Amino acid sequence: WLPPAMVEVHIPSKGLHGELLPPAQREEDDLPDELTLLESLKQQVETAIGRLEASNEALAEALEEAEDEDFRQALEENKEIIKAKQERREKLAEKIRQLRAAAAAVAPAPAAAPRQPEAAAAEGGGRVRFQPAERQAGPADEQLPAGLDL
């Protein structure tokens, strides 16, 4: 397999001349930092591994019946691909673990629940009395139509 190369483009009738460069290749270990994307990639790799393993089982059964060089080669190639995908899955799983640990380290501590007046009274041995607040008239009251008392 050869990586894509630069291509020169010349279209005289359109007056176009230039170079077409392939997009930059991502390094295999250049994993994203988004947890949901990593989990999706890991699921895709696991699905691919499962399909390759099922394919290998079918190839192995066929090879038990009769030797076939193409089947044997496909079986061996699948084993190499499975190994590479298992390594990729482990890298994804490790990155997921790292992101979760980092998120847990910076997550704010849960806020303490506000104390209930009854609990405060029980601790202090006293009683808690609730009194309604006095209503104070304000500018909004002056704007209400007659008969509405909110």
Short mmCIF file of N, CA, C and O in Angstrom, two decimals, residues 135-146 148-150:
data_model
loop_
_atom_site.label_atom_id
_atom_site.label_comp_id
_atom_site.label_asym_id
_atom_site.label_seq_id
_atom_site.Cartn_x
_atom_site.Cartn_y
_atom_site.Cartn_z
N ARG A 135 -45.52 41.72 53.92
CA ARG A 135 -45.58 42.18 52.54
C ARG A 135 -45.42 43.68 52.53
O ARG A 135 -46.10 44.39 53.25
N GLN A 136 -44.50 44.11 51.67
CA GLN A 136 -44.29 45.54 51.56
C GLN A 136 -44.80 46.02 50.21
O GLN A 136 -44.56 45.37 49.19
N ALA A 137 -45.49 47.13 50.22
CA ALA A 137 -46.01 47.69 48.98
C ALA A 137 -44.86 48.29 48.19
O ALA A 137 -43.94 48.87 48.75
N GLY A 138 -44.92 48.10 46.88
CA GLY A 138 -43.87 48.65 46.01
C GLY A 138 -44.49 49.29 44.80
O GLY A 138 -45.72 49.36 44.66
N PRO A 139 -43.67 49.78 43.89
CA PRO A 139 -44.17 50.45 42.71
C PRO A 139 -45.05 49.55 41.85
O PRO A 139 -45.96 50.02 41.19
N ALA A 140 -44.83 48.26 41.86
CA ALA A 140 -45.64 47.36 41.05
C ALA A 140 -47.09 47.34 41.53
O ALA A 140 -48.01 47.18 40.75
N ASP A 141 -47.28 47.50 42.84
CA ASP A 141 -48.63 47.49 43.39
C ASP A 141 -49.45 48.66 42.87
O ASP A 141 -50.66 48.56 42.69
N GLU A 142 -48.82 49.76 42.62
CA GLU A 142 -49.54 50.95 42.16
C GLU A 142 -50.03 50.77 40.73
O GLU A 142 -50.97 51.42 40.30
N GLN A 143 -49.43 49.88 39.96
CA GLN A 143 -49.77 49.72 38.57
C GLN A 143 -50.88 48.68 38.35
O GLN A 143 -51.37 48.53 37.26
N LEU A 144 -51.23 47.95 39.38
CA LEU A 144 -52.25 46.93 39.24
C LEU A 144 -53.63 47.56 39.14
O LEU A 144 -53.93 48.52 39.83
N PRO A 145 -54.50 46.99 38.30
CA PRO A 145 -55.87 47.51 38.23
C PRO A 145 -56.62 47.27 39.54
O PRO A 145 -56.28 46.36 40.32
N ALA A 146 -57.61 48.06 39.78
CA ALA A 146 -58.40 47.95 41.01
C ALA A 146 -59.02 46.55 41.09
O ALA A 146 -59.44 45.99 40.09
N LEU A 148 -57.43 43.79 41.96
CA LEU A 148 -56.41 42.75 41.94
C LEU A 148 -55.47 42.97 43.10
O LEU A 148 -54.79 43.98 43.17
N ASP A 149 -55.45 42.07 43.98
CA ASP A 149 -54.56 42.16 45.12
C ASP A 149 -53.67 40.93 45.11
O ASP A 149 -54.12 39.84 45.46
N LEU A 150 -52.49 41.10 44.64
CA LEU A 150 -51.59 39.94 44.55
C LEU A 150 -50.75 39.89 45.75
O LEU A 150 -49.90 40.27 46.21
#
